[in-house]
Amino acid sequence: DAPFCTNTAVVTTTLNVDLLPTAEFAGDITICAGEASILHLSLTGTGPWEIYHDYAAEPSPILTAFNEFDWLLTSPGVTTTITLSSVVDLGTNCSQLLTETATITVNPLPTGTLTPDATICNGDDQVLTFNLNTDGPFDIQYTDDGTPVSEIGVADGFQIIASPNANAQYCLFAITDANGCEATAVADCADIIVNDIPTLDITGTTLICEGDCFDVPFNNFTGNGPFEIQYEITAVDDGASIGGVQTASGLINGDFINVCPDESVEVTILSVSDSNAPTCSNTTSSVFTITVNTYSVVNMAMDSTICAGDCGSLLFDFQNAIGPVNITYDATTLNGLDLVADMIDSVYTATECP
């Protein structure tokens, strides 16, 4: 219209712009299997917030009123990456899509065994091996027949030498690996059975006559029979071996070996072995002495002619005789002759008056 009308009044409108919310993980974490998983989250905005994620073990979204909080999760059994897909600021009703991720690395618990079970002879050693899994070096704890022992910084295949003198058990019960993961319920044991070593004592002496034999008795075996022995017969005079080292097997208490020496000898037990598996053996020097008495020889002489009423002398010449001796001639007996006091140069004189 004419004329034109103008209004110079100013109208002001305020537009408030809320920032989009954000959500960030503090970083990746590493845990041992079975441990709690805690991821730290930092949020921006007014709050409270809804946070959407893809971790199936926890409900989505999660709701929090704190801009800094620790998210305690059900721990995964294996290494897992969690992604935040979006965050909603309920205070402003603003939301934002996210691709924020955090990885939970799950280290397995260490495992181990202690091997082998073994049977040994008393006095022997047994090597035991620790078979350890995961990342080493390892700190281990085990029992030495009930006594706790700790070893630090050992590798897989670590060995100890066991020398028990009776049945014993060695048990691995705790392992800590290089990741700090600890297994405390291992309970893997190695059993060692200790067999006593066999023994045999034949110490003794006997006297036999030349040409006779003697059964050397075995009455003192200890251990698990039947037994095998090695023995040697040697001459008493010069120590010479008679027949070399000999072996007798399948022996038990009450058995014997028959010895028929031509001279005085010593029967020496060199070793005895039992019937255990493994076989236990023992070296020994038990000695049985057999003294061989040779037969004595008696030569008799007498006067060839005497006068009636006279007496004659009978001369008995002994060779290889050890007194006292008994002799009989023509139904006459002389008992207990002392070959030292009654004789001169091994000759004994008897008087006869026919």
Coordinates of C-alpha atoms in Angstrom, one line a residue:
D1 CA 0.0 0.0 0.0
A2 CA 1.0 3.5 -0.3
P3 CA 2.5 4.9 1.8
F4 CA 4.7 1.9 3.0
C5 CA 4.8 1.2 6.7
T6 CA 8.0 -0.1 8.4
N7 CA 8.6 -1.8 11.9
T8 CA 12.1 -1.7 13.2
A9 CA 11.6 -4.0 16.3
V10 CA 14.3 -6.9 16.7
V11 CA 13.2 -10.4 17.5
T12 CA 16.0 -12.7 19.1
T13 CA 15.9 -16.5 19.2
T14 CA 18.5 -18.6 21.1
L15 CA 19.5 -22.0 19.6
N16 CA 21.3 -24.3 22.1
V17 CA 23.4 -27.0 20.5
D18 CA 24.2 -30.1 22.6
L19 CA 27.5 -31.9 21.9
L20 CA 27.2 -35.5 20.8
P21 CA 28.1 -37.9 23.6
T22 CA 31.2 -40.1 23.3
A23 CA 32.4 -43.3 25.0
E24 CA 35.9 -44.5 25.0
F25 CA 37.7 -47.5 26.5
A26 CA 40.8 -46.8 28.6
G27 CA 42.6 -49.6 26.6
D28 CA 43.0 -53.3 26.1
I29 CA 43.4 -55.6 29.1
T30 CA 45.1 -59.0 29.7
I31 CA 43.8 -61.5 32.2
C32 CA 44.3 -65.1 33.2
A33 CA 41.6 -67.6 32.5
G34 CA 38.9 -67.4 35.2
E35 CA 39.9 -63.9 36.4
A36 CA 37.5 -61.0 36.4
S37 CA 37.5 -58.7 33.4
I38 CA 37.2 -54.9 34.1
L39 CA 37.1 -52.4 31.2
H40 CA 37.4 -48.7 32.1
L41 CA 35.0 -46.4 30.2
S42 CA 35.2 -42.6 29.9
L43 CA 32.0 -40.8 28.7
T44 CA 31.2 -37.2 27.7
G45 CA 27.8 -35.4 27.7
T46 CA 25.3 -34.8 30.3
G47 CA 24.2 -38.3 31.3
P48 CA 22.9 -40.7 32.2
W49 CA 24.0 -42.8 29.3
E50 CA 23.0 -45.9 27.5
I51 CA 25.9 -47.7 25.9
Y52 CA 25.2 -50.3 23.2
H53 CA 27.8 -53.1 22.6
D54 CA 28.2 -56.5 20.9
Y55 CA 29.4 -58.6 23.9
A56 CA 26.8 -61.4 24.1
A57 CA 27.6 -62.4 27.6
E58 CA 26.3 -59.0 28.9
P59 CA 23.0 -57.3 28.3
S60 CA 23.0 -54.4 25.9
P61 CA 22.6 -51.5 26.4
I62 CA 24.3 -50.9 29.7
L63 CA 23.1 -47.9 31.7
T64 CA 25.4 -45.7 33.8
A65 CA 25.1 -42.3 35.4
F66 CA 28.8 -41.8 35.8
N67 CA 31.1 -40.4 33.1
E68 CA 34.0 -42.6 34.5
F69 CA 33.2 -46.1 35.4
D70 CA 34.6 -49.6 35.5
W71 CA 32.6 -52.2 33.6
L72 CA 32.8 -55.6 35.3
L73 CA 32.2 -58.3 32.7
T74 CA 31.6 -61.9 32.7
S75 CA 35.0 -63.1 31.8
P76 CA 35.4 -64.7 28.4
G77 CA 37.0 -68.1 28.1
V78 CA 39.2 -67.0 25.2
T79 CA 40.7 -63.8 23.8
T80 CA 37.8 -61.5 22.8
T81 CA 37.3 -58.1 21.2
I82 CA 34.3 -56.0 22.4
T83 CA 32.9 -53.2 20.2
L84 CA 30.8 -50.3 21.3
S85 CA 28.2 -49.6 18.6
S86 CA 26.6 -46.4 19.9
V87 CA 26.0 -44.2 23.0
V88 CA 22.9 -42.3 23.9
D89 CA 23.0 -39.3 26.3
L90 CA 19.6 -39.5 28.0
G91 CA 20.1 -36.0 29.4
T92 CA 20.1 -34.5 26.0
N93 CA 18.6 -37.3 24.0
C94 CA 21.6 -37.0 21.7
S95 CA 23.3 -40.2 20.4
Q96 CA 26.3 -41.1 18.3
L97 CA 27.4 -44.2 16.5
L98 CA 30.7 -45.7 17.6
T99 CA 33.3 -48.1 16.5
E100 CA 35.2 -48.1 19.8
T101 CA 36.9 -51.5 20.6
A102 CA 38.8 -53.1 23.5
T103 CA 40.5 -56.5 23.4
I104 CA 40.5 -58.8 26.4
T105 CA 43.5 -61.2 26.0
V106 CA 42.9 -64.3 28.0
N107 CA 46.0 -66.3 28.9
P108 CA 45.4 -69.9 29.8
L109 CA 46.4 -71.2 33.2
P110 CA 49.6 -73.2 33.3
T111 CA 49.4 -76.9 33.4
G112 CA 52.0 -79.5 34.3
T113 CA 52.8 -83.1 35.1
L114 CA 55.6 -84.8 37.1
T115 CA 56.9 -88.0 35.6
P116 CA 57.6 -90.9 35.7
D117 CA 56.3 -93.4 38.3
A118 CA 59.2 -95.7 38.9
T119 CA 60.5 -98.7 40.8
I120 CA 64.1 -98.5 42.0
C121 CA 66.6 -100.3 44.2
N122 CA 67.5 -98.9 47.5
G123 CA 70.5 -96.6 47.0
D124 CA 69.7 -95.8 43.4
D125 CA 68.6 -92.5 42.0
Q126 CA 65.5 -91.6 39.9
V127 CA 65.3 -88.6 37.6
L128 CA 61.9 -86.9 37.8
T129 CA 60.9 -84.4 35.0
F130 CA 58.5 -81.5 35.3
N131 CA 56.5 -81.1 32.0
L132 CA 55.2 -77.5 32.1
N133 CA 52.9 -75.8 29.6
T134 CA 52.2 -72.1 28.7
D135 CA 54.9 -69.4 28.7
G136 CA 58.0 -69.9 30.9
P137 CA 60.0 -69.5 32.9
F138 CA 57.9 -70.9 35.7
D139 CA 57.8 -70.8 39.5
I140 CA 56.8 -74.2 40.8
Q141 CA 55.9 -75.8 44.1
Y142 CA 56.0 -79.5 44.8
T143 CA 56.3 -81.9 47.7
D144 CA 59.3 -84.2 48.3
D145 CA 57.5 -87.0 50.1
G146 CA 55.4 -84.5 52.0
T147 CA 58.0 -81.8 52.4
P148 CA 57.1 -78.6 50.4
V149 CA 59.8 -77.4 48.0
S150 CA 59.9 -74.3 45.8
E151 CA 61.8 -73.7 42.6
I152 CA 62.0 -70.3 40.9
G153 CA 62.5 -69.5 37.2
V154 CA 62.6 -73.1 35.8
A155 CA 62.0 -74.1 32.2
D156 CA 59.8 -76.8 30.8
G157 CA 61.6 -80.1 31.3
F158 CA 63.2 -79.1 34.6
Q159 CA 64.5 -82.2 36.4
I160 CA 65.3 -83.2 39.9
I161 CA 67.1 -86.3 41.2
A162 CA 65.1 -88.3 43.8
S163 CA 67.0 -90.7 46.1
P164 CA 64.5 -92.0 48.6
N165 CA 65.4 -95.0 50.8
A166 CA 61.8 -96.0 51.2
N167 CA 58.6 -95.7 49.1
A168 CA 58.0 -92.0 48.4
Q169 CA 55.6 -89.7 46.5
Y170 CA 56.5 -86.4 44.8
C171 CA 53.6 -84.1 43.9
L172 CA 53.5 -81.0 41.8
F173 CA 50.8 -78.7 43.3
A174 CA 51.3 -75.1 42.1
I175 CA 52.7 -73.4 38.9
T176 CA 53.1 -69.7 38.1
D177 CA 54.0 -68.9 34.5
A178 CA 55.7 -65.9 32.9
N179 CA 52.3 -64.2 32.4
G180 CA 51.6 -64.3 36.1
C181 CA 48.9 -66.9 35.7
E182 CA 48.9 -69.4 38.6
A183 CA 47.5 -72.9 38.8
T184 CA 47.1 -74.0 42.4
A185 CA 45.2 -77.3 42.1
V186 CA 47.6 -79.3 39.9
A187 CA 48.1 -82.3 42.2
D188 CA 50.1 -84.4 39.7
C189 CA 52.2 -87.0 41.5
A190 CA 55.0 -89.4 40.7
D191 CA 55.2 -92.5 42.9
I192 CA 58.6 -94.2 43.6
I193 CA 58.7 -97.7 44.9
V194 CA 62.0 -98.6 46.6
N195 CA 63.0 -102.3 46.7
D196 CA 65.5 -103.4 49.3
I197 CA 68.7 -104.8 47.9
P198 CA 69.3 -108.5 48.5
T199 CA 71.9 -109.8 50.9
L200 CA 73.5 -113.2 51.6
D201 CA 75.9 -114.1 54.4
I202 CA 77.6 -117.6 54.3
T203 CA 80.3 -116.8 56.9
G204 CA 81.5 -120.1 58.5
T205 CA 84.1 -122.8 58.5
T206 CA 84.1 -126.6 58.3
L207 CA 86.7 -129.5 58.3
I208 CA 86.5 -132.3 55.8
C209 CA 88.8 -135.2 54.9
E210 CA 90.6 -135.4 51.7
G211 CA 88.3 -136.7 48.9
D212 CA 85.1 -135.7 50.7
C213 CA 82.6 -133.0 49.6
F214 CA 80.7 -130.4 51.5
D215 CA 77.4 -128.6 50.9
V216 CA 77.9 -124.9 51.5
P217 CA 74.5 -123.8 52.8
F218 CA 72.5 -120.7 51.9
N219 CA 70.3 -119.9 54.8
N220 CA 70.5 -116.1 55.1
F221 CA 69.1 -114.7 51.9
T222 CA 67.1 -111.4 52.4
G223 CA 65.1 -109.8 49.7
N224 CA 62.7 -111.0 47.0
G225 CA 63.8 -114.5 45.7
P226 CA 64.6 -116.7 44.0
F227 CA 68.2 -115.3 43.8
E228 CA 71.2 -115.5 41.5
I229 CA 74.7 -115.4 43.0
Q230 CA 78.2 -115.2 41.6
Y231 CA 80.8 -116.9 43.7
E232 CA 84.5 -117.9 43.4
I233 CA 86.4 -120.8 45.0
T234 CA 90.0 -120.0 45.8
A235 CA 92.9 -122.0 47.4
V236 CA 93.7 -121.0 51.0
D237 CA 97.5 -121.5 50.4
D238 CA 98.0 -119.2 47.5
G239 CA 94.7 -117.5 46.7
A240 CA 94.6 -119.1 43.2
S241 CA 91.1 -119.3 41.7
I242 CA 89.7 -122.8 41.2
G243 CA 87.2 -122.7 38.3
G244 CA 87.0 -118.9 38.0
V245 CA 83.9 -116.9 38.8
Q246 CA 80.8 -119.1 38.8
T247 CA 77.0 -118.4 38.7
A248 CA 74.2 -120.2 40.5
S249 CA 70.6 -119.3 39.8
G250 CA 67.1 -120.0 41.2
L251 CA 68.3 -120.2 44.8
I252 CA 66.2 -119.8 48.0
N253 CA 67.0 -120.2 51.6
G254 CA 67.8 -123.8 52.3
D255 CA 69.7 -124.4 49.0
F256 CA 73.4 -125.1 48.8
I257 CA 76.3 -125.6 46.5
N258 CA 78.3 -128.8 46.6
V259 CA 82.1 -128.3 46.8
C260 CA 84.6 -131.2 46.5
P261 CA 88.0 -129.6 47.0
D262 CA 91.4 -131.3 46.8
E263 CA 92.8 -128.7 49.2
S264 CA 91.7 -126.2 51.7
V265 CA 89.6 -123.5 50.0
E266 CA 87.5 -120.4 50.6
V267 CA 84.1 -120.0 48.9
T268 CA 83.5 -116.3 48.5
I269 CA 80.1 -114.8 47.5
L270 CA 80.8 -111.9 45.1
S271 CA 77.3 -110.7 44.3
V272 CA 73.7 -111.6 44.9
S273 CA 70.7 -110.5 42.7
D274 CA 67.0 -110.8 43.4
S275 CA 63.9 -111.3 41.3
N276 CA 62.6 -107.8 41.4
A277 CA 61.9 -105.7 38.3
P278 CA 64.3 -104.0 37.9
T279 CA 66.7 -106.5 39.3
C280 CA 68.4 -105.4 42.5
S281 CA 72.0 -106.5 43.1
N282 CA 74.4 -106.3 45.9
T283 CA 78.2 -106.9 46.0
T284 CA 79.5 -108.8 49.0
S285 CA 82.5 -110.6 50.3
S286 CA 81.0 -113.3 52.5
V287 CA 83.4 -116.2 52.9
F288 CA 83.0 -119.8 53.9
T289 CA 86.2 -121.7 54.6
I290 CA 86.6 -125.4 54.0
T291 CA 89.7 -126.9 55.5
V292 CA 90.7 -130.3 53.9
N293 CA 92.6 -132.7 56.1
T294 CA 94.8 -135.1 54.2
Y295 CA 94.9 -138.7 55.3
S296 CA 97.8 -139.6 57.6
V297 CA 100.2 -142.4 56.8
V298 CA 101.5 -144.7 59.5
N299 CA 104.6 -146.9 58.9
M300 CA 105.3 -149.6 61.5
A301 CA 108.6 -151.3 62.2
M302 CA 109.7 -153.8 64.9
D303 CA 112.6 -155.9 66.0
S304 CA 112.6 -159.0 63.8
T305 CA 114.0 -161.5 66.4
I306 CA 113.8 -161.4 70.2
C307 CA 114.6 -164.0 72.9
A308 CA 111.8 -165.8 74.7
G309 CA 110.6 -163.7 77.6
D310 CA 112.0 -160.5 76.1
C311 CA 110.0 -157.6 75.0
G312 CA 110.1 -155.9 71.6
S313 CA 109.6 -152.4 70.4
L314 CA 107.0 -151.4 67.8
L315 CA 107.8 -148.2 66.0
F316 CA 104.9 -146.2 64.5
D317 CA 106.1 -143.5 62.1
F318 CA 103.3 -141.0 61.4
Q319 CA 103.2 -138.8 58.3
N320 CA 100.8 -135.8 57.8
A321 CA 99.1 -136.6 61.2
I322 CA 97.7 -134.0 63.5
G323 CA 97.1 -135.3 67.0
P324 CA 95.7 -136.6 69.1
V325 CA 95.3 -139.8 67.0
N326 CA 93.9 -143.3 67.7
I327 CA 95.5 -146.4 66.2
T328 CA 94.6 -150.1 66.4
Y329 CA 96.9 -153.0 65.7
D330 CA 96.3 -156.8 66.4
A331 CA 93.2 -155.9 68.4
T332 CA 95.2 -153.6 70.6
T333 CA 94.1 -149.9 70.7
L334 CA 96.0 -146.9 71.6
N335 CA 93.7 -143.9 72.0
G336 CA 94.4 -140.2 72.1
L337 CA 98.1 -140.2 71.4
D338 CA 99.5 -136.7 71.7
L339 CA 101.7 -136.3 68.7
V340 CA 103.8 -133.7 70.4
A341 CA 104.3 -134.9 73.9
D342 CA 104.4 -138.6 73.2
M343 CA 106.4 -138.6 69.9
I344 CA 109.9 -137.7 68.8
D345 CA 110.1 -136.7 65.2
S346 CA 106.7 -138.1 64.5
V347 CA 107.8 -141.6 65.7
Y348 CA 105.9 -143.4 68.6
T349 CA 107.3 -146.4 70.3
A350 CA 105.1 -149.1 71.8
T351 CA 106.5 -152.0 73.8
E352 CA 105.2 -155.5 73.3
C353 CA 106.2 -158.6 75.4
P354 CA 104.8 -161.7 73.6

